[in-house]
Structures are given as C-alpha cells and as structure tokens.
Coordinates of C-alpha atoms in Angstrom, one line a residue:
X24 CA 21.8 -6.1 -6.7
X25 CA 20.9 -9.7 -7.3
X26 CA 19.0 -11.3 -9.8
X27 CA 16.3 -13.5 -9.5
X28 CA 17.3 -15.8 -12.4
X29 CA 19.6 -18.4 -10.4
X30 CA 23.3 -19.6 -12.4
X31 CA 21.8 -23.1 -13.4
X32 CA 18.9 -24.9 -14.5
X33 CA 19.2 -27.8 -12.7
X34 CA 16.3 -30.4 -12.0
X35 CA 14.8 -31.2 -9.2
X36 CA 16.8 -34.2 -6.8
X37 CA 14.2 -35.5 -5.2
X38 CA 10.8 -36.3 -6.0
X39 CA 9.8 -32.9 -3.6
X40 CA 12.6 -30.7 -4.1
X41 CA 12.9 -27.8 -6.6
X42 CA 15.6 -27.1 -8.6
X43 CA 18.8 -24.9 -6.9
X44 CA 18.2 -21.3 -6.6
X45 CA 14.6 -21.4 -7.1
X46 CA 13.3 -18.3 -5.6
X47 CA 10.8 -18.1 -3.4
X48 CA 8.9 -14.8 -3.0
X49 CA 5.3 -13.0 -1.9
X50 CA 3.5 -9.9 -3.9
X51 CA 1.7 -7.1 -3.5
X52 CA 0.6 -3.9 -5.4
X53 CA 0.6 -0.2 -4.3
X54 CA -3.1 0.7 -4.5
X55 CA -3.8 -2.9 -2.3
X56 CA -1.2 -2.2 0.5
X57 CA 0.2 1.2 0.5
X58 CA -2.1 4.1 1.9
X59 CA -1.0 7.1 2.3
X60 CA -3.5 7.9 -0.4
X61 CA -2.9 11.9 -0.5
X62 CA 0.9 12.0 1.1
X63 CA 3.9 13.4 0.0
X64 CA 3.1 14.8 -3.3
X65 CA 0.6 11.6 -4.4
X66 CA -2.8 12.7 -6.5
X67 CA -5.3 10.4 -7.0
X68 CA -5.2 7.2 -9.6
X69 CA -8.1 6.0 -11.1
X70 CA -8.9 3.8 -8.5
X71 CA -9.2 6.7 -6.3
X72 CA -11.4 8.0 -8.1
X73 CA -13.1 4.3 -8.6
X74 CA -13.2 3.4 -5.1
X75 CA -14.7 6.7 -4.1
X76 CA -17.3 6.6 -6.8
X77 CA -21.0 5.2 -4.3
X78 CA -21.8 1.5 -5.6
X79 CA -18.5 0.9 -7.6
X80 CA -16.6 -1.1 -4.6
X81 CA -18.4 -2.8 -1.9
X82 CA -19.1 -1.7 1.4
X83 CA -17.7 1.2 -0.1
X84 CA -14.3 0.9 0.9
X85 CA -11.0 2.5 -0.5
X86 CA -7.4 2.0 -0.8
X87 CA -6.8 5.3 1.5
X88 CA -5.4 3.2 4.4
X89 CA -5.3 -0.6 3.0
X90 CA -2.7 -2.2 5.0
X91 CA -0.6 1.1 5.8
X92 CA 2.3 -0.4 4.6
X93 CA 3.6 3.2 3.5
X94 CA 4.4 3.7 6.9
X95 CA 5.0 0.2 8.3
X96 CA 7.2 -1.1 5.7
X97 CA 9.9 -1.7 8.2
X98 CA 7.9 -4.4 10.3
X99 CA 6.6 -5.5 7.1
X100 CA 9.8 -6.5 5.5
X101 CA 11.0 -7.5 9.0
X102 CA 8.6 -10.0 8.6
X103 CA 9.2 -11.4 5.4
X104 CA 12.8 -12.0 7.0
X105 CA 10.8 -14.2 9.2
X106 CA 9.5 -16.3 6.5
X107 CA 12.7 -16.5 5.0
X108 CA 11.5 -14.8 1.9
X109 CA 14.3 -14.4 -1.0
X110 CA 12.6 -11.9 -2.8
X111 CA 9.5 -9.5 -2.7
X112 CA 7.7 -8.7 -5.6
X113 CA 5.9 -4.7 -5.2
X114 CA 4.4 -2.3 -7.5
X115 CA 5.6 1.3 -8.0
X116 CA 2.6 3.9 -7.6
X117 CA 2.7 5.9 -10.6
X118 CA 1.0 8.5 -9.0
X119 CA 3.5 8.9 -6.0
X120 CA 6.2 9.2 -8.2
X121 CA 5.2 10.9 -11.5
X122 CA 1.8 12.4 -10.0
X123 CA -0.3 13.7 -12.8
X124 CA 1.8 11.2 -15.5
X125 CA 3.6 13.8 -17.1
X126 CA 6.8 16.1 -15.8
X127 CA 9.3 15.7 -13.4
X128 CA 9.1 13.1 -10.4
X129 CA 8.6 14.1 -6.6
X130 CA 11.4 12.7 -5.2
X131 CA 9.7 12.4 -2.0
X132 CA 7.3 9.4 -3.6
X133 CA 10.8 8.2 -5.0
X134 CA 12.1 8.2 -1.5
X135 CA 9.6 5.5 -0.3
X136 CA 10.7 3.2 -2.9
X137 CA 14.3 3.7 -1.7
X138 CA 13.9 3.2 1.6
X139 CA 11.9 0.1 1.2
X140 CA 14.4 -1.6 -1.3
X141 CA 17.3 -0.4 0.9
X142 CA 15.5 -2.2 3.2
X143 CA 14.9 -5.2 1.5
X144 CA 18.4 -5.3 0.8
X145 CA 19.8 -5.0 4.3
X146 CA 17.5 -8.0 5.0
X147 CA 18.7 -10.3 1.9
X148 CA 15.7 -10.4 0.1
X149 CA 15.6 -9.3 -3.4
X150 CA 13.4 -6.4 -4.4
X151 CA 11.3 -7.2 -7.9
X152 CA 9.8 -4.0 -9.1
X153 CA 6.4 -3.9 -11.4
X154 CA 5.8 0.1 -12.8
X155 CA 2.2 -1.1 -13.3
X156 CA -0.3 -2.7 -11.4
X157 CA -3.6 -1.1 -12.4
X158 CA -3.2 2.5 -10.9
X159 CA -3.4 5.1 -13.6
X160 CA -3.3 9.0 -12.9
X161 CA -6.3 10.2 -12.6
X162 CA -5.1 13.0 -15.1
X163 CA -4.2 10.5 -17.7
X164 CA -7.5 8.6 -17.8
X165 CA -9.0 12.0 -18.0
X166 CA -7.5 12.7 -20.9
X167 CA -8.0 9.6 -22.8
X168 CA -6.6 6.8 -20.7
X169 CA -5.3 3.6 -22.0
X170 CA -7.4 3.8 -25.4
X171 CA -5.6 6.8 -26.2
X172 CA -1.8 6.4 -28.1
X173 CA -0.2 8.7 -25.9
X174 CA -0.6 7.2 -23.0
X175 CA 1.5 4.4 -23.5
X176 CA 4.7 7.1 -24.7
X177 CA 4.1 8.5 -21.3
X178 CA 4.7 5.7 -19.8
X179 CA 8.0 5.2 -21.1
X180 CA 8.8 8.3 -20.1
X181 CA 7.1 7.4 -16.5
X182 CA 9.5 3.8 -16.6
X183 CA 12.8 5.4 -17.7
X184 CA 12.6 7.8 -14.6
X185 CA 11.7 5.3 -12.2
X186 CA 14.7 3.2 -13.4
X187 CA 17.5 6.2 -13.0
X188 CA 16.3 6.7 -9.4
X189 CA 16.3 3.0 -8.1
X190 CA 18.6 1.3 -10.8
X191 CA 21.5 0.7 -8.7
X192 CA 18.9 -0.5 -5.8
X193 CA 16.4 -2.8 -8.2
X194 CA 17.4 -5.4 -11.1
X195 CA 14.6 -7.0 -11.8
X196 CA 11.6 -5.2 -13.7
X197 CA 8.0 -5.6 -14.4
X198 CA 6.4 -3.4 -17.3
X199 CA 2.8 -4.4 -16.7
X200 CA 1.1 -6.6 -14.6
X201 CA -2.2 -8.2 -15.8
X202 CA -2.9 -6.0 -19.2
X203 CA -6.0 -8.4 -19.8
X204 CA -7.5 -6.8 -16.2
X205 CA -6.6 -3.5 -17.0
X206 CA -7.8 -3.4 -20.6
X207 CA -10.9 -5.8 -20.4
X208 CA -11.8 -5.2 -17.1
X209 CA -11.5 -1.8 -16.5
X210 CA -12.9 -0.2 -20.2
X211 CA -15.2 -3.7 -21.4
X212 CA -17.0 -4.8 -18.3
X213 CA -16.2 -2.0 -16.2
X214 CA -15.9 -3.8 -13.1
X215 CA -12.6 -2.1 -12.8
X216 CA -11.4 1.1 -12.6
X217 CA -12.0 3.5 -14.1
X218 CA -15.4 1.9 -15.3
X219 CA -15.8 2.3 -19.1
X220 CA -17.8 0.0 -21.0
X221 CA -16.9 0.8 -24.9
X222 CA -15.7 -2.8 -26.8
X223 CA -13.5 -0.8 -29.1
X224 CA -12.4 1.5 -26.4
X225 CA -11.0 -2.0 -25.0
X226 CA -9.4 -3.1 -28.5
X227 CA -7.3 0.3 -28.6
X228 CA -6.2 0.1 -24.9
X229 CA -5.2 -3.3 -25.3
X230 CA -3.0 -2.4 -28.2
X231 CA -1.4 0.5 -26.3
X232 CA -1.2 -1.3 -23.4
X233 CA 1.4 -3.5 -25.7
X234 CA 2.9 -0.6 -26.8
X235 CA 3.6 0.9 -23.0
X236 CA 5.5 -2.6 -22.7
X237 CA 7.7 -2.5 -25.3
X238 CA 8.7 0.8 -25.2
X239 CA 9.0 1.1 -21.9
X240 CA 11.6 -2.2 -22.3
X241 CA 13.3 -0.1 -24.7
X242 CA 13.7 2.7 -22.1
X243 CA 14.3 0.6 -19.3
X244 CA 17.1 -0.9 -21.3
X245 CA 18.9 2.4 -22.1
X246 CA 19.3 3.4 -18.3
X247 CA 19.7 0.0 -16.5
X248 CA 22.7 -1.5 -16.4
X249 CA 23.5 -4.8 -18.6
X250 CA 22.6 -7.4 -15.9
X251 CA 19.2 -6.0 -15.1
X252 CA 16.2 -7.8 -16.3
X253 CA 13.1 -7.4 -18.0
X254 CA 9.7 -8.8 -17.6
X255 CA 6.1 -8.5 -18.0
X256 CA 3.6 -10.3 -16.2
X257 CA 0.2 -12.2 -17.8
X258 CA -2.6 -13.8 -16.4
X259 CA -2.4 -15.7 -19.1
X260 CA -6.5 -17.7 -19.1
X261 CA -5.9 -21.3 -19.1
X262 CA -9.1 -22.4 -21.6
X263 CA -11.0 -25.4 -21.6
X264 CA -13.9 -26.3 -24.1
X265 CA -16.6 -27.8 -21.6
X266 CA -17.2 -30.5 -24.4
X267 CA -15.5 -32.1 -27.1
X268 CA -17.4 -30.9 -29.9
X269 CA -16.7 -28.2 -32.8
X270 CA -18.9 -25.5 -31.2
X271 CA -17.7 -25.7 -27.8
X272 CA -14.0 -25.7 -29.0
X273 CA -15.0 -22.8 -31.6
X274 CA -16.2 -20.8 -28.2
X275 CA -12.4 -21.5 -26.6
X276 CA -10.5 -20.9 -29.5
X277 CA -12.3 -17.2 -29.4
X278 CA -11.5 -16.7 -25.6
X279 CA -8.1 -18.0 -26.3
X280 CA -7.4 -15.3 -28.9
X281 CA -8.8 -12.0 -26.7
X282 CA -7.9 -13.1 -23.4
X283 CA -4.3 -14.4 -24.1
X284 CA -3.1 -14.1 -27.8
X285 CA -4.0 -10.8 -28.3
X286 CA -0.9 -10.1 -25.7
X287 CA 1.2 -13.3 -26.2
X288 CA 1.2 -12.6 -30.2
X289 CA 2.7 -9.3 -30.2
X290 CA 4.9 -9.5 -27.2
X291 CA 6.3 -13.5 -27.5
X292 CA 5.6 -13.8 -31.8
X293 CA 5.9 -9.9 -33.3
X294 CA 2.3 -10.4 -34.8
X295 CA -1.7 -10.2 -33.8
X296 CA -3.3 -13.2 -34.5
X297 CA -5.5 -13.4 -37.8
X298 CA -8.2 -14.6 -35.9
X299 CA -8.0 -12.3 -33.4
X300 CA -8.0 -9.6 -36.2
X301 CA -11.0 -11.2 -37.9
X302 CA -13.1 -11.7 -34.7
X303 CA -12.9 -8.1 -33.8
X304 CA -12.6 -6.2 -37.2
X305 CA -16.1 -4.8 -36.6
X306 CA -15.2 -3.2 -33.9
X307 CA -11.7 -1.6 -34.4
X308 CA -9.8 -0.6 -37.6
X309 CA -6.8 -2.9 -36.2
X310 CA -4.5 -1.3 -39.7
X311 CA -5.6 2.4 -38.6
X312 CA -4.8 1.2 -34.9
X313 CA -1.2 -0.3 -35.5
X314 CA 1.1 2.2 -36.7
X315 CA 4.3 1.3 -38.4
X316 CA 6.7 0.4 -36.2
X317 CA 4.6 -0.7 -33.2
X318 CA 5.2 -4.3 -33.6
X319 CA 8.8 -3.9 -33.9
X320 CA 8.6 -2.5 -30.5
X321 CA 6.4 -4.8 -28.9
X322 CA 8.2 -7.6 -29.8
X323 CA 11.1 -7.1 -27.7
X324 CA 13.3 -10.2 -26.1
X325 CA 12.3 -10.6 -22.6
X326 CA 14.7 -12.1 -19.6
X327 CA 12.1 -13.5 -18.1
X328 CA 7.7 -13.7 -18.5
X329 CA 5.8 -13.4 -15.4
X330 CA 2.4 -16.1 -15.2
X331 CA -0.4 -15.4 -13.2
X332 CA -2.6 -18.8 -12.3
X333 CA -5.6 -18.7 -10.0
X334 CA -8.5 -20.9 -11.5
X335 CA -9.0 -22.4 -15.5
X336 CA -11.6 -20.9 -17.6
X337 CA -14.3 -23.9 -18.8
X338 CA -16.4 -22.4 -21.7
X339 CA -18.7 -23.6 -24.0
X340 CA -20.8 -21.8 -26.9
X341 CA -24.2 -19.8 -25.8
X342 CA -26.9 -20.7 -28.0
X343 CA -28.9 -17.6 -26.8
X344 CA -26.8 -15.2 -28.8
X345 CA -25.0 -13.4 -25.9
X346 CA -21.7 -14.0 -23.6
X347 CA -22.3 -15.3 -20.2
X348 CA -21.2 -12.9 -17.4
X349 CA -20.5 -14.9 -15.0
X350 CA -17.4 -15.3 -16.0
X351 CA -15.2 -14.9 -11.9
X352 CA -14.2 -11.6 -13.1
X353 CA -17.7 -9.5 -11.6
X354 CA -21.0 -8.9 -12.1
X355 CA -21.8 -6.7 -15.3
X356 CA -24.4 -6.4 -17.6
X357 CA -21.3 -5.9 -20.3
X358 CA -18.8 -8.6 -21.0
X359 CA -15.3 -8.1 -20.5
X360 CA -14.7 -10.9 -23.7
X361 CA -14.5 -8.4 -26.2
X362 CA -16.1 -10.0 -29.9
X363 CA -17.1 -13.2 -28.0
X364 CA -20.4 -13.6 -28.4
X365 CA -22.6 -16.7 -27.7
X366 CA -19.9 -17.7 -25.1
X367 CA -20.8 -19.4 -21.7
X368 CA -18.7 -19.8 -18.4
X369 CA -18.7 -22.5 -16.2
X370 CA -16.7 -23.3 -12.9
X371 CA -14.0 -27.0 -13.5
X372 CA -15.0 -28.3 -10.5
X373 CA -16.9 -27.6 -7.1
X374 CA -14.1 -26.8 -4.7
X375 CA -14.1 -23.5 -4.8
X376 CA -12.5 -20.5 -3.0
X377 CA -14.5 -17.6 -1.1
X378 CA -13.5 -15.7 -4.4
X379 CA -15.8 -18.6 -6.1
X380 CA -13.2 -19.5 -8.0
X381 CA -12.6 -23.1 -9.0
X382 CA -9.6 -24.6 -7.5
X383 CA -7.6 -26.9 -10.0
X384 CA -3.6 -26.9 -9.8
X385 CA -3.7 -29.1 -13.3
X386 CA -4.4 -26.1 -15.0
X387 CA -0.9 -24.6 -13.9
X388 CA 0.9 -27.0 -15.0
X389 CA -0.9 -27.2 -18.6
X390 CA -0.5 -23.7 -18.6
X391 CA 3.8 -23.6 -17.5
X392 CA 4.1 -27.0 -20.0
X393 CA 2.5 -25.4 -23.0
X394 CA 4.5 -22.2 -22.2
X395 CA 7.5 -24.1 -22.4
X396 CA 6.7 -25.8 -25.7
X397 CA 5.7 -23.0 -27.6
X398 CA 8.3 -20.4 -26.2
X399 CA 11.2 -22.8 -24.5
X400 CA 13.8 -20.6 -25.1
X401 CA 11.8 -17.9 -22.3
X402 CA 12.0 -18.6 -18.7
X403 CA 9.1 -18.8 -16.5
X404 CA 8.1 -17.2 -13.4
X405 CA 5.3 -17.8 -11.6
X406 CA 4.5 -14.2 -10.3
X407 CA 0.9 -14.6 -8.4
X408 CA -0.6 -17.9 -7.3
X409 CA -2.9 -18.1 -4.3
X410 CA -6.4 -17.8 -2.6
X411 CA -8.6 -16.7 -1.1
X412 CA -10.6 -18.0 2.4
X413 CA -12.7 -16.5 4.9
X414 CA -9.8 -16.5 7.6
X415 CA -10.7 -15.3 10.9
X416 CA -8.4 -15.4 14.4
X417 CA -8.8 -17.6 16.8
X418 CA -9.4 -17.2 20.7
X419 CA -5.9 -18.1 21.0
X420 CA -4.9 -15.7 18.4
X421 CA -3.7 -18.1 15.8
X422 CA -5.3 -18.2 11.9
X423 CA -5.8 -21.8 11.2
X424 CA -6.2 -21.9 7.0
X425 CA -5.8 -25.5 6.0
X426 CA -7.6 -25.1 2.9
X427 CA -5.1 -22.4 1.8
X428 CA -1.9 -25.0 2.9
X429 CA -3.7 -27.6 0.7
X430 CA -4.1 -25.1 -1.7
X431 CA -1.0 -24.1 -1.9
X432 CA 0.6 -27.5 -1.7
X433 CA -1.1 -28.9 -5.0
X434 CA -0.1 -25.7 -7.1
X435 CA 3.3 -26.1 -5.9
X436 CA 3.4 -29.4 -6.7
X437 CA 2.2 -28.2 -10.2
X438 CA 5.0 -26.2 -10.6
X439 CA 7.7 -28.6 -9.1
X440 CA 5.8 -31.2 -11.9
X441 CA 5.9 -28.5 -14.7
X442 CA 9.8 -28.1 -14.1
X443 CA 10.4 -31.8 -14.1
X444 CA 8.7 -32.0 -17.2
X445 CA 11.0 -29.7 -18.8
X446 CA 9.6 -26.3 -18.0
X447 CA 12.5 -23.4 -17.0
X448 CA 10.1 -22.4 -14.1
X449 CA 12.4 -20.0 -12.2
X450 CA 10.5 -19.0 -9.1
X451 CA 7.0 -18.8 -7.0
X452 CA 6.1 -15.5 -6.0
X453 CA 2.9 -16.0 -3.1
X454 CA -0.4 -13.5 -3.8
X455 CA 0.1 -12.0 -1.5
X456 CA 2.0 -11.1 1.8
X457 CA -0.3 -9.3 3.3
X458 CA -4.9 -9.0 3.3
X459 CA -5.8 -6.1 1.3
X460 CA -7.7 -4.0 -0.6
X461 CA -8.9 -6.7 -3.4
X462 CA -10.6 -4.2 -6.0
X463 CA -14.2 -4.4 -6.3
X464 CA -14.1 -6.5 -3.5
X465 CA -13.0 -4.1 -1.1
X466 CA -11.7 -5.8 2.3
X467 CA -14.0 -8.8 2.2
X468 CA -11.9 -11.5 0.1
X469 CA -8.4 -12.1 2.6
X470 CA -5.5 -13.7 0.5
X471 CA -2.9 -13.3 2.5
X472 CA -0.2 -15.1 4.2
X473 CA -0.1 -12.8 7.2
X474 CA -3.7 -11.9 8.6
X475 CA -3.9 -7.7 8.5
X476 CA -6.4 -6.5 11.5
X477 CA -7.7 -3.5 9.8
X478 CA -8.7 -1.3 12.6
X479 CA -5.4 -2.0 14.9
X480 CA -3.3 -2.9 11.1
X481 CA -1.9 -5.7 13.4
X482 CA 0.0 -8.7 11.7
X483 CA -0.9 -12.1 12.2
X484 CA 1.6 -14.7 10.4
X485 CA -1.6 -17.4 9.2
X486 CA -0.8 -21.2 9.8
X487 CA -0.2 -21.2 6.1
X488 CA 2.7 -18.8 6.4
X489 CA 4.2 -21.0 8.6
X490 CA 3.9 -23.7 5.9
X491 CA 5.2 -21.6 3.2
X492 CA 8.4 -20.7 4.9
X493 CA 9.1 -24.3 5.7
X494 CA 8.8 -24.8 2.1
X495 CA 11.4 -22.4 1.6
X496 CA 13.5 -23.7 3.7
X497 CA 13.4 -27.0 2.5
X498 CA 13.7 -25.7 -0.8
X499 CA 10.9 -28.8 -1.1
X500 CA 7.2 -29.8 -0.5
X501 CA 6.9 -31.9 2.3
X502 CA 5.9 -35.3 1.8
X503 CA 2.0 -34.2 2.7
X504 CA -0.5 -31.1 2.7

C-alpha cells in the first residue's frame, strides 16, 4: 500500500512548482456517486430517508442512481488514470457494509470496496478511505442519532470492521468528514439530513461526533498495521469580522468557537474552549455531557488533518437580536450557528460561484498559514477544494469551464504560497471527480472535473480536467490561468 505522506518536505524549486511528492488527487462520497441505493444487502441512510422526504431536496431528486459509479467504477478509475491522478479520495457507505449500524458486515457491500481499491491499485493510484461522509443508518438516527452517546461507540465498532477487511488494500484513513455539516446542518438548521432542528440536540451530536473520531482512531490503530495513517477531515470556517470594531470581532470570535474550535479544541488541544463552554451553557450541561475519559480519547495524535476550503465566512454583529440565515449553508428559518445570536453573514466579494459562494483563494492560504502556526508539528492536506458552474456541453461535445480553471489556478496558487511560507501542506485532493448528487441541491449545482450526463451517465472529461492533469504532470501551475 502506499502512503500519501511523501519521504521529504522539501520546498518548492521554482516559483510554480510544488514540493516532491506532493499528491495530487479528486473526491467523492458514497451517497453523491454510488447508487445502487437498495443492492446487495444496503438499507437506507438517513439521506435516503431525507431525499425521499417531498420538499426536503429540490426537484426532488435522490441519491438512488447519482452517478452509478457502483457499477461503473471500472471506467471511472480508468479515467482517473487518464488524468494522471495519484490518489483518490472515497467514502465508505456505512449502510452497505454494516447496514442497520450494528452486527456483523455483509461482505457483499465489503466486496465493492475491494474491488474498487484493487482497482485503484492496479492503476497506481492510491486509495484514501473516509468511514464517514454524512450517511448515517437510518436505524441509528432512529434510535437517537448523533445526539445520542452510543452512536459514536458504534461507530468504532462500524471503523474497526471496515479496517480488518480492506487493511492490507487501504493505508490511509478518514474518521469523519465535515462534523460541522453533519452536526449543525443536519440537527441545527436542518437543511441536512435527517432534518432536526433542536440547538442542544446539535451541542450533544457535536460532542459525540468527537467522540466517534477518537475512538474510532483508537480502533483503527489496533487492527491496521504500523504504517497506516490517520486522519480526519474539517471544513474548518475561515472567519472574518466585516469591520474593525469590538462588536463585529465579538460576532467572529463566537462563529470562530462553534464552527471550528468546538472540533479543533478537543481533537488538536485535548480541551473545549471556555468560551465555547460559556456561549452555549444555556443550552447543554457540557459537565453532564463530557464523561470522564472522553477527552483523553479525542485527543489522539493524528498523521495527518484533512482541510476543507470553499469560500470565507465575513460576519458582523445583528443588531436585531437574531442570526442571519443566509449564511451559504441553506435556507432555514433556524440557524445552523448554535448560541450565535445577533450574527450577520455577508458574501467577501462579488465573484461568486453558481453555489453563490464567494470566491477568495486568500482565505486558503490564511487558513493553511494559521494551521501551521498554531499546530506546525501536524501536516496538512487539503482534502476538498473546488466549485461549482453551470457547465453545459457544447455542440462539439466539449465543456468549456474557464471560470473553474481560474478558479482552480488561484487556490492552487494558495496552496503552493501557503507551503512556501512554511506550511507542511502535503497534497490537493479536487471536489470532485465526478457531477453529483450535491445534498439539498439535488443535481442542479455540477462540481466536477468530468461532466456526468445523467440520463446516458456518460463521462465528459471538462476543459478544466484537462488543466488539472497538466498540473499534475508538471507537478507545477503554469505560468497563467
């Protein structure tokens, strides 16, 4: 198996170039990509159920089909070959393996995973493996879900099997991706599956959330052999006061503590922060909530932390006594911010993406730089970076997506900076390889490389794709967007 974390550290030779063995990748998650929805043993997650549920996606669609990759994994990887792709970053369904998040796995769902990391393998490309990207079983939610403590032992449980059966296939693992979205999203503004709207219902999932990742570390650990490694993967909210004064610097000191330090404290300093603690303490008891013990697990070393960067977050304080929602995270009449009141949103700039988002590759680079500083004994990866266009194809075929090249070209440049600067940025993973099911978004928001005809699930290899595997064989930017 081969690592993702090259031999050396060393900086980049040129003023374009990254440094050697930087890996380049592309991303995806089960529930966006797969389909297969009810095959082989799989029950439904809660986005199943979510996507089913009239008025909670748009258009109505579902992750039943997506981009069939269940069945066309073969071209699909056959096409990362193309790019020149040196590793692949996927999520593990927990419902295809493990399907009602408790007993013994179907080996059948297993088998999928082996054959497509067999055949990532045979093709050179390293296969990065994330146990969570969103996709609860149903069963579990029904039972309590994430705000409920044994959840998080069952997913240790859920990790340590998925590591005996692709161990000698996978070294490189992902506990969580995203916590924030899943906690915050998907039980504070419910614009995520599976929908809840309870503040302290939020509070408690976050904190098992944490707990899932460190003792699912601790049981990845105990099965995997000694060069394996172990991540987790943030979107880690870049904040910005929209002013210099004390009350708009108040409002991004609280978004600071429940959109990033409530998951960097535990996990990169063994503690909550006080402030965190203080801002929400009338909404969860935080001492009945943390048990003895639970930090101690948390706080576990990590080989490597996965960053998530799409936009910065520009707040300022809300005079009118309630938290703006638009926020780029989805419409709600609850907020996801969690004991943020009197909080407004606003957008950095006005180049934005069809996802509205605000396109500003500074705040990358403030986010890998401050990383470094505070933490520089961690390495970096940057695990999803990318956007989203209104693509279309051609009458000659071809998907012309400048905007995404440019795009691309000024976060990678970001990076490239935040490395010369001293960061140990490690790699670039692309969100994503393939159009898919974005969420509540359904199929209207493309942010892939390769352009996915739905109703033929034909491949189309976008201009920018083209541009991305230069860069990767360059290991460099060229000299313009």
């Amino acid at each position: 198996m081969t690592a993702v974390r090259p031999e050396t550290t060393a900086r980049p030779s040129t003023g374009t170039s990254f440094p050697t063995g930087f890996v380049w990748g592309a991303a995806t998650a089960a529930y966006q990509v797969e389909g297969a929805a009810a095959e082989d043993g799989r029950t439904p997650s809660i986005w199943d159920t979510f996507s089913h549920t009239p008025g909670k996606v748009l258009n109505g669609d579902t992750g039943d089909i997506a981009a069939d990759h269940y069945h066309r994994y073969r071209d699909d990887v056959a096409l990362m070959k193309d790019l020149g792709l040196k590793a692949y970053r996927f999520s593990v369904s927990w419902s295809r393996v493990q399907p009602t998040g408790r007993g013994p796995a179907v080996e059948r769902g297993l088998d999928f995973y082996r054959w497509l990391t067999d055949e990532l393998l045979a093709a050179g490309i390293t296969p990065v493996a994330t146990l969570y990207h969103w996709d609860l079983p149903q069963e579990l939610e029904d039972a309590g879900g994430w705000p409920h403590r044994d959840t998080a032992h069952r997913f240790a449980e859920y990790a340590e099997m998925t590591a005996r059966a692709l161990g000698d296939r996978v070294g490189v693992w992902t506990t969580l991706n995203e916590p924030w979205c899943s906690a915050f999203l998907g039980y504070g503004s419910g614009v995520h599956a599976p929908g809840r709207t309870d503040p302290a219902a939020t509070l408690r999932a976050a904190h098992h959330l944490n707990l899932a990742h460190g003792q699912a570390v601790g049981a990845l650990r105990s099965v995997l052999p000694a060069s394996a490694q172990t991540s987790i993967t943030l979107n880690l909210h870049q904040v910005r006061p929209l002013t210099g004064s004390p009350e708009d610097a108040e409002a991004a000191r609280r978004i600071d503590a429940v959109g990033n330090r409530i998951f960097t404290g535990p996990i990169l300093d063994g503690a909550y922060p006080q402030d965190l603690l203080d801002d929400t303490a009338h909404l969860v008891d935080w001492g009945t909530l943390v048990h003895d013990g639970d930090l101690a697990e948390i706080f576990r070393p990590l080989d490597v932390l996965g960053v998530n960067y799409y936009a910065p977050t520009v707040v300022s304080h809300s005079a009118d006594g309630a938290a703006t929602k638009n926020d780029g995270h989805g419409a709600s009449e609850h907020s996801p911010w969690t004991g943020s009141d009197h909080v407004a949103f606003h957008l950095a700039n006005d180049q934005l993406t069809a996802m509205n988002w605000a396109i500003d590759a500074s705040g990358l680079h403030t986010l890998l730089t401050g990383l470094a500083a505070s933490h520089p004994e961690l390495p970096l990866m940057v695990t999803e970076n990318g956007a989203a266009f209104d693509d279309y194809v051609s009458p000659e075929g071809r998907v012309n997506d400048p905007r995404r090249i440019a795009y691309l070209h000024a976060h990678l440049d970001a990076v490239r900076r935040a490395v010369a600067d001293g960061a140990d940025v490690r790699g670039y993973f692309l969100w994503s390889l393939l159009d898919n099911f974005e969420w509540s978004y359904g199929y209207s928001k493309r942010f892939g490389a390769v352009y996915v005809d739905y109703g033929t699930q034909r491949r189309i290899p976008k201009e920018s794709a083209h541009w991305y595997a230069g860069v990767i064989r360059a290991n460099a930017l060229p000299s313009a967007g």
